[in-house]
mmCIF file of C-alpha atoms in Angstrom:
data_model
loop_
_atom_site.group_PDB
_atom_site.id
_atom_site.type_symbol
_atom_site.label_atom_id
_atom_site.label_comp_id
_atom_site.label_asym_id
_atom_site.label_seq_id
_atom_site.Cartn_x
_atom_site.Cartn_y
_atom_site.Cartn_z
ATOM 1 C CA LEU A 1421 245.933 82.707 28.663
ATOM 2 C CA GLY A 1422 246.091 80.218 25.523
ATOM 3 C CA GLU A 1423 246.038 76.829 24.953
ATOM 4 C CA ASP A 1424 248.474 75.027 27.557
ATOM 5 C CA PHE A 1425 246.015 76.600 30.256
ATOM 6 C CA LEU A 1426 243.060 74.401 29.024
ATOM 7 C CA SER A 1427 241.875 71.738 30.905
ATOM 8 C CA GLU A 1428 242.266 67.883 29.834
ATOM 9 C CA THR A 1429 238.611 68.296 29.193
ATOM 10 C CA CYS A 1430 239.479 70.828 26.561
ATOM 11 C CA HIS A 1431 242.374 69.332 24.975
ATOM 12 C CA THR A 1432 240.160 66.070 24.266
ATOM 13 C CA HIS A 1433 236.769 66.733 24.427
ATOM 14 C CA PRO A 1434 234.369 67.622 22.134
ATOM 15 C CA ARG A 1435 236.521 66.553 19.571
ATOM 16 C CA PHE A 1436 235.628 63.895 16.549
ATOM 17 C CA THR A 1437 238.552 61.853 15.268
ATOM 18 C CA GLU A 1438 238.311 59.542 11.959
ATOM 19 C CA VAL A 1439 240.871 57.227 10.620
ATOM 20 C CA TYR A 1440 241.548 56.668 7.021
ATOM 21 C CA GLY A 1441 244.259 54.259 6.595
ATOM 22 C CA GLY A 1442 247.362 57.193 7.036
ATOM 23 C CA LEU A 1443 245.415 60.120 7.298
ATOM 24 C CA ARG A 1444 243.761 61.233 10.450
ATOM 25 C CA GLU A 1445 241.161 63.776 10.702
ATOM 26 C CA THR A 1446 239.980 65.368 14.324
ATOM 27 C CA MET A 1447 238.188 68.558 14.391
ATOM 28 C CA LEU A 1448 236.108 70.475 17.178
ATOM 29 C CA SER A 1449 232.494 70.028 17.699
ATOM 30 C CA ILE A 1450 230.172 72.672 17.790
ATOM 31 C CA SER A 1451 228.476 71.262 20.937
ATOM 32 C CA CYS A 1452 231.161 73.219 22.657
ATOM 33 C CA PRO A 1453 229.613 76.771 22.823
ATOM 34 C CA GLU A 1454 233.198 78.482 21.887
ATOM 35 C CA ALA A 1455 233.796 75.656 19.036
ATOM 36 C CA ALA A 1456 229.895 76.982 17.692
ATOM 37 C CA ARG A 1457 230.895 80.840 18.183
ATOM 38 C CA LEU A 1458 234.444 80.125 16.765
ATOM 39 C CA LEU A 1459 232.874 78.772 13.446
ATOM 40 C CA LEU A 1460 229.374 80.527 12.790
ATOM 41 C CA THR A 1461 231.161 84.272 13.358
ATOM 42 C CA ARG A 1462 233.814 84.066 10.875
ATOM 43 C CA THR A 1463 233.931 85.445 7.688
ATOM 44 C CA GLU A 1464 236.454 83.964 5.886
ATOM 45 C CA PRO A 1465 235.919 80.856 4.165
ATOM 46 C CA LEU A 1466 236.728 77.585 6.047
ATOM 47 C CA THR A 1467 240.070 75.830 5.336
ATOM 48 C CA PHE A 1468 241.185 72.329 6.259
ATOM 49 C CA VAL A 1469 244.987 72.114 7.514
ATOM 50 C CA THR A 1470 247.146 69.377 6.992
ATOM 51 C CA THR A 1471 250.160 68.355 8.898
ATOM 52 C CA ARG A 1472 252.557 65.202 8.122
ATOM 53 C CA ASP A 1473 254.400 62.970 10.774
ATOM 54 C CA ASP A 1474 255.975 59.896 11.111
ATOM 55 C CA ALA A 1475 253.243 57.327 11.844
ATOM 56 C CA PRO A 1476 252.426 54.652 10.419
ATOM 57 C CA PRO A 1477 249.114 53.948 8.281
ATOM 58 C CA GLU A 1478 247.107 51.853 10.564
ATOM 59 C CA PRO A 1479 245.538 48.452 8.908
ATOM 60 C CA ASN A 1480 242.649 49.059 6.367
ATOM 61 C CA ASP A 1481 241.287 47.673 3.534
ATOM 62 C CA LEU A 1482 239.926 50.648 1.324
ATOM 63 C CA ASP A 1483 239.545 50.626 -2.097
ATOM 64 C CA GLY A 1484 241.750 52.740 -3.705
ATOM 65 C CA ASP A 1485 239.868 53.814 -6.720
ATOM 66 C CA LEU A 1486 237.045 54.697 -4.009
ATOM 67 C CA TYR A 1487 238.866 56.820 -1.661
ATOM 68 C CA HIS A 1488 240.550 59.141 -4.475
ATOM 69 C CA LEU A 1489 237.018 59.740 -6.064
ATOM 70 C CA VAL A 1490 236.139 60.223 -2.459
ATOM 71 C CA ASP A 1491 238.539 62.756 -1.823
ATOM 72 C CA ARG A 1492 238.008 64.696 -5.447
ATOM 73 C CA SER A 1493 234.742 65.023 -4.871
ATOM 74 C CA ARG A 1494 235.038 66.213 -1.392
ATOM 75 C CA ALA A 1495 237.070 69.118 -2.567
ATOM 76 C CA ALA A 1496 234.983 69.890 -5.396
ATOM 77 C CA ALA A 1497 231.765 69.707 -2.991
ATOM 78 C CA LEU A 1498 234.051 72.299 -0.601
ATOM 79 C CA SER A 1499 234.534 74.305 -3.760
ATOM 80 C CA LEU A 1500 230.609 74.889 -4.480
ATOM 81 C CA LEU A 1501 229.924 75.442 -0.958
ATOM 82 C CA GLN A 1502 231.963 78.034 -1.040
ATOM 83 C CA ASP A 1503 230.809 80.279 -4.494
ATOM 84 C CA ARG A 1504 229.645 82.932 -2.872
ATOM 85 C CA THR A 1505 228.465 84.438 -6.114
ATOM 86 C CA ARG A 1506 226.043 82.041 -5.398
ATOM 87 C CA PRO A 1507 222.825 81.824 -3.259
ATOM 88 C CA LEU A 1508 223.567 79.324 -0.582
ATOM 89 C CA SER A 1509 220.487 77.296 -1.558
ATOM 90 C CA ASP A 1510 221.805 77.094 -5.372
ATOM 91 C CA ARG A 1511 225.449 75.577 -3.780
ATOM 92 C CA LEU A 1512 222.949 73.531 -1.358
ATOM 93 C CA ALA A 1513 221.556 72.164 -4.357
ATOM 94 C CA LEU A 1514 224.458 71.509 -6.451
ATOM 95 C CA VAL A 1515 226.305 69.660 -3.635
ATOM 96 C CA LEU A 1516 222.855 67.415 -3.208
ATOM 97 C CA GLU A 1517 223.054 66.413 -6.921
ATOM 98 C CA LEU A 1518 226.896 66.077 -7.022
ATOM 99 C CA GLY A 1519 226.606 63.540 -4.507
ATOM 100 C CA TRP A 1520 223.113 61.708 -5.896
ATOM 101 C CA ARG A 1521 224.983 61.383 -9.468
ATOM 102 C CA LEU A 1522 228.016 59.925 -8.345
ATOM 103 C CA GLU A 1523 226.455 57.396 -6.281
ATOM 104 C CA PRO A 1524 225.675 54.902 -9.286
ATOM 105 C CA LEU A 1525 228.996 55.701 -10.725
ATOM 106 C CA ILE A 1526 230.488 54.219 -7.719
ATOM 107 C CA ASP A 1527 228.413 51.151 -7.600
ATOM 108 C CA ALA A 1528 229.326 50.468 -11.027
ATOM 109 C CA ALA A 1529 232.998 50.882 -10.332
ATOM 110 C CA ARG A 1530 233.524 53.636 -13.338
ATOM 111 C CA TRP A 1531 235.924 55.392 -11.710
ATOM 112 C CA ASP A 1532 236.745 57.547 -14.968
ATOM 113 C CA ALA A 1533 233.377 58.362 -15.360
ATOM 114 C CA GLY A 1534 233.114 60.046 -11.958
ATOM 115 C CA HIS A 1535 236.007 61.947 -12.722
ATOM 116 C CA ARG A 1536 234.981 63.460 -16.021
ATOM 117 C CA LEU A 1537 231.427 64.019 -13.986
ATOM 118 C CA LEU A 1538 233.742 66.329 -11.359
ATOM 119 C CA ASP A 1539 235.629 68.145 -14.177
ATOM 120 C CA ARG A 1540 232.177 69.042 -15.583
ATOM 121 C CA TYR A 1541 231.195 70.578 -11.859
ATOM 122 C CA GLY A 1542 234.110 72.405 -12.200
ATOM 123 C CA LEU A 1543 232.867 74.165 -14.904
ATOM 124 C CA ARG A 1544 230.506 77.473 -14.080
ATOM 125 C CA ALA A 1545 228.830 77.696 -17.309
ATOM 126 C CA TYR A 1546 228.131 73.966 -16.387
ATOM 127 C CA ARG A 1547 227.075 74.714 -12.793
ATOM 128 C CA GLY A 1548 224.727 77.360 -14.275
ATOM 129 C CA LYS A 1549 222.906 74.505 -16.693
ATOM 130 C CA ARG A 1550 222.542 72.007 -13.848
ATOM 131 C CA LEU A 1551 220.726 74.980 -12.001
ATOM 132 C CA THR A 1552 218.154 75.706 -14.389
ATOM 133 C CA TYR A 1553 217.266 72.277 -14.151
ATOM 134 C CA LEU A 1554 217.824 72.096 -10.297
ATOM 135 C CA ARG A 1555 215.353 75.327 -9.798
ATOM 136 C CA ARG A 1556 212.274 73.977 -11.365
ATOM 137 C CA LYS A 1557 212.542 71.154 -8.800
ATOM 138 C CA ARG A 1558 212.426 73.539 -5.891
ATOM 139 C CA ARG A 1559 209.463 75.133 -3.796
ATOM 140 C CA GLY A 1560 210.802 75.526 -0.054
ATOM 141 C CA GLY A 1561 208.292 73.188 1.029
ATOM 142 C CA ASP A 1562 207.540 71.147 4.216
ATOM 143 C CA LEU A 1563 209.796 70.247 6.743
ATOM 144 C CA ALA A 1564 207.698 67.724 8.158
ATOM 145 C CA PRO A 1565 209.850 64.719 7.049
ATOM 146 C CA VAL A 1566 212.945 66.055 9.027
ATOM 147 C CA ARG A 1567 210.816 66.759 11.937
ATOM 148 C CA ASP A 1568 209.550 63.509 12.293
ATOM 149 C CA LEU A 1569 213.057 61.964 11.594
ATOM 150 C CA LEU A 1570 214.702 63.825 14.422
ATOM 151 C CA ARG A 1571 211.793 63.040 16.842
ATOM 152 C CA SER A 1572 212.412 59.220 15.614
ATOM 153 C CA LEU A 1573 216.110 59.816 17.398
ATOM 154 C CA GLU A 1574 216.663 58.440 20.922
ATOM 155 C CA PRO A 1575 216.668 62.150 22.556
ATOM 156 C CA LEU A 1576 219.698 63.034 24.791
ATOM 157 C CA SER A 1577 218.322 65.993 26.496
ATOM 158 C CA PRO A 1578 214.516 66.221 27.795
ATOM 159 C CA ALA A 1579 214.080 69.474 25.810
ATOM 160 C CA ALA A 1580 214.525 67.983 22.505
ATOM 161 C CA PRO A 1581 211.654 66.498 21.218
ATOM 162 C CA ASP A 1582 209.540 69.726 21.841
ATOM 163 C CA CYS A 1583 212.464 71.989 20.065
ATOM 164 C CA TYR A 1584 211.969 69.448 17.135
ATOM 165 C CA THR A 1585 208.082 69.452 17.554
ATOM 166 C CA ALA A 1586 208.948 73.285 16.899
ATOM 167 C CA LEU A 1587 210.930 73.071 14.044
ATOM 168 C CA ALA A 1588 210.241 76.445 11.515
ATOM 169 C CA LYS A 1589 210.796 76.625 8.027
ATOM 170 C CA PRO A 1590 214.530 77.730 7.593
ATOM 171 C CA ASP A 1591 215.450 81.429 5.698
ATOM 172 C CA LEU A 1592 218.711 80.683 4.264
ATOM 173 C CA ALA A 1593 219.320 83.928 3.289
ATOM 174 C CA ALA A 1594 219.011 85.255 6.393
ATOM 175 C CA ALA A 1595 222.192 83.798 7.530
ATOM 176 C CA GLU A 1596 224.482 82.921 4.416
ATOM 177 C CA ILE A 1597 228.225 82.763 5.782
ATOM 178 C CA PRO A 1598 227.494 81.298 8.889
ATOM 179 C CA LEU A 1599 225.291 78.288 7.531
ATOM 180 C CA GLU A 1600 228.147 77.996 4.530
ATOM 181 C CA GLN A 1601 230.429 77.506 7.499
ATOM 182 C CA LEU A 1602 227.826 74.910 9.016
ATOM 183 C CA ALA A 1603 227.345 72.930 5.950
ATOM 184 C CA VAL A 1604 231.567 72.886 5.483
ATOM 185 C CA TYR A 1605 231.554 71.746 8.921
ATOM 186 C CA PHE A 1606 229.229 68.858 8.099
ATOM 187 C CA LEU A 1607 231.015 68.195 4.692
ATOM 188 C CA PHE A 1608 234.664 67.487 6.965
ATOM 189 C CA ARG A 1609 232.630 65.545 9.556
ATOM 190 C CA TRP A 1610 230.581 62.895 6.975
ATOM 191 C CA TRP A 1611 231.558 63.053 3.243
ATOM 192 C CA ARG A 1612 234.806 61.105 3.789
ATOM 193 C CA LYS A 1613 232.675 58.550 5.058
ATOM 194 C CA ALA A 1614 231.717 57.645 2.347
ATOM 195 C CA SER A 1615 235.141 56.187 0.763
ATOM 196 C CA CYS A 1616 234.621 53.032 3.029
ATOM 197 C CA ASN A 1617 231.273 52.313 2.172
ATOM 198 C CA GLY A 1618 230.501 53.997 -1.783
ATOM 199 C CA TYR A 1619 227.183 55.409 0.396
ATOM 200 C CA LEU A 1620 228.391 59.252 -1.130
ATOM 201 C CA TYR A 1621 224.355 60.433 -1.520
ATOM 202 C CA ARG A 1622 223.695 59.523 2.231
ATOM 203 C CA GLN A 1623 226.540 61.799 3.232
ATOM 204 C CA ALA A 1624 225.129 64.567 0.961
ATOM 205 C CA GLY A 1625 221.892 64.224 1.839
ATOM 206 C CA ALA A 1626 222.613 64.658 5.688
ATOM 207 C CA LEU A 1627 224.771 67.077 4.983
ATOM 208 C CA VAL A 1628 221.870 69.438 3.363
ATOM 209 C CA THR A 1629 219.184 68.146 5.804
ATOM 210 C CA ALA A 1630 221.614 68.756 8.473
ATOM 211 C CA VAL A 1631 221.826 72.573 7.418
ATOM 212 C CA LEU A 1632 217.865 72.724 6.976
ATOM 213 C CA ALA A 1633 217.488 71.655 10.172
ATOM 214 C CA THR A 1634 219.212 73.490 12.406
ATOM 215 C CA ALA A 1635 218.456 76.363 10.547
ATOM 216 C CA GLY A 1636 214.859 75.367 10.836
ATOM 217 C CA LEU A 1637 215.670 75.328 14.702
ATOM 218 C CA THR A 1638 217.006 78.466 15.249
ATOM 219 C CA GLU A 1639 213.869 80.552 16.502
ATOM 220 C CA VAL A 1640 212.972 77.798 19.111
ATOM 221 C CA CYS A 1641 216.933 77.705 20.306
ATOM 222 C CA GLY A 1642 217.022 81.418 20.267
ATOM 223 C CA SER A 1643 219.797 81.714 18.558
ATOM 224 C CA LEU A 1644 221.869 79.912 15.146
ATOM 225 C CA LEU A 1645 224.161 78.632 17.417
ATOM 226 C CA GLU A 1646 222.372 77.163 20.309
ATOM 227 C CA ALA A 1647 220.868 75.238 17.499
ATOM 228 C CA ALA A 1648 223.696 74.191 16.461
ATOM 229 C CA ARG A 1649 224.712 73.070 19.254
ATOM 230 C CA LEU A 1650 221.585 71.027 20.233
ATOM 231 C CA PHE A 1651 221.968 69.326 16.791
ATOM 232 C CA SER A 1652 225.371 68.537 17.882
ATOM 233 C CA LYS A 1653 225.128 66.777 21.092
ATOM 234 C CA GLU A 1654 221.475 64.860 19.821
ATOM 235 C CA VAL A 1655 222.873 63.680 16.863
ATOM 236 C CA GLU A 1656 226.690 63.852 16.826
ATOM 237 C CA HIS A 1657 227.667 62.930 19.879
ATOM 238 C CA SER A 1658 225.356 59.451 20.068
ATOM 239 C CA GLU A 1659 226.768 57.376 17.247
ATOM 240 C CA GLU A 1660 223.417 55.536 17.118
ATOM 241 C CA ASN A 1661 221.812 58.553 16.307
ATOM 242 C CA SER A 1662 224.212 60.218 13.960
ATOM 243 C CA ALA A 1663 224.021 56.833 12.098
ATOM 244 C CA ALA A 1664 220.418 56.726 12.010
ATOM 245 C CA PHE A 1665 220.088 60.546 10.503
ATOM 246 C CA ARG A 1666 222.152 59.389 7.800
ATOM 247 C CA ARG A 1667 220.468 55.962 6.897
ATOM 248 C CA ALA A 1668 217.089 57.824 6.375
ATOM 249 C CA MET A 1669 218.849 59.453 3.835
ATOM 250 C CA ASP A 1670 218.134 56.128 1.819
ATOM 251 C CA GLY A 1671 214.690 56.434 2.085
ATOM 252 C CA PRO A 1672 211.879 58.197 0.019
ATOM 253 C CA ASP A 1673 211.870 60.928 2.269
ATOM 254 C CA PHE A 1674 215.279 62.055 1.371
ATOM 255 C CA SER A 1675 215.473 61.341 -1.966
ATOM 256 C CA LEU A 1676 216.768 63.934 -4.193
ATOM 257 C CA PRO A 1677 213.725 65.384 -5.410
ATOM 258 C CA ALA A 1678 212.313 65.384 -2.038
ATOM 259 C CA ILE A 1679 215.344 67.283 -0.574
ATOM 260 C CA LEU A 1680 215.260 69.689 -3.454
ATOM 261 C CA SER A 1681 211.401 70.400 -2.975
ATOM 262 C CA ARG A 1682 212.551 71.649 0.379
ATOM 263 C CA LEU A 1683 215.369 74.293 -0.439
ATOM 264 C CA GLU A 1684 214.235 77.764 -1.455
ATOM 265 C CA VAL A 1685 214.340 79.100 -4.902
ATOM 266 C CA PRO A 1686 216.299 82.537 -4.450
ATOM 267 C CA HIS A 1687 214.124 85.412 -5.418
ATOM 268 C CA ALA A 1688 216.266 86.837 -8.046
ATOM 269 C CA ILE A 1689 218.182 84.170 -10.293
#
């Protein structure tokens, strides 16, 4: 019937909106079954649609240098995630490392060094060299810390804790395109939050961990779509759970080496 026939609920929920000065970003939530279906069945790379209006920017205290670096790094991370010439596990490893290496430069206000690092990640030969190093750190390891993190969150549905207990080792190669779309969804949801506080690795770690968790819940939920809906309802729709999930990336169980150890190494490299 079309958009004009949507109920008021579907016009306003489930949607997320983030405001950064003059920028307002809005997206559907994958807790909605139709939004999840559209996301996970799409085969073309996702794109962000930008429009302009005459609304004045909201008052803010964003740092211009930080905002610009985070904005550019998100574009770089999007390019890395959508490079389908590489296995998804490689792409996730590169995005994770990018966030890890940029955050100390942000802390030191070394903006030029941050932009030079982004330039290097734009070079295919450089990405190949980084992957040679990163693959030595990966072994598709234990997801127990991810399981423990999920179980530490406040459950919003009675079934969630049992689902978390059944979290299985994910096979990223079995659903690369849907999981790529999911990774881009989390990139759009979280990455720009670092423009408010500089915690870029927190967003990168949460992105990769969310993909691993959702993929690992597929078996117990019956499908990737239902696993994505569960994760979204339990984590994204609770500000406390979402913040706790991302804050956990600051701890040793979710450091760069720890998360890398949970990423599988592709068989053919």
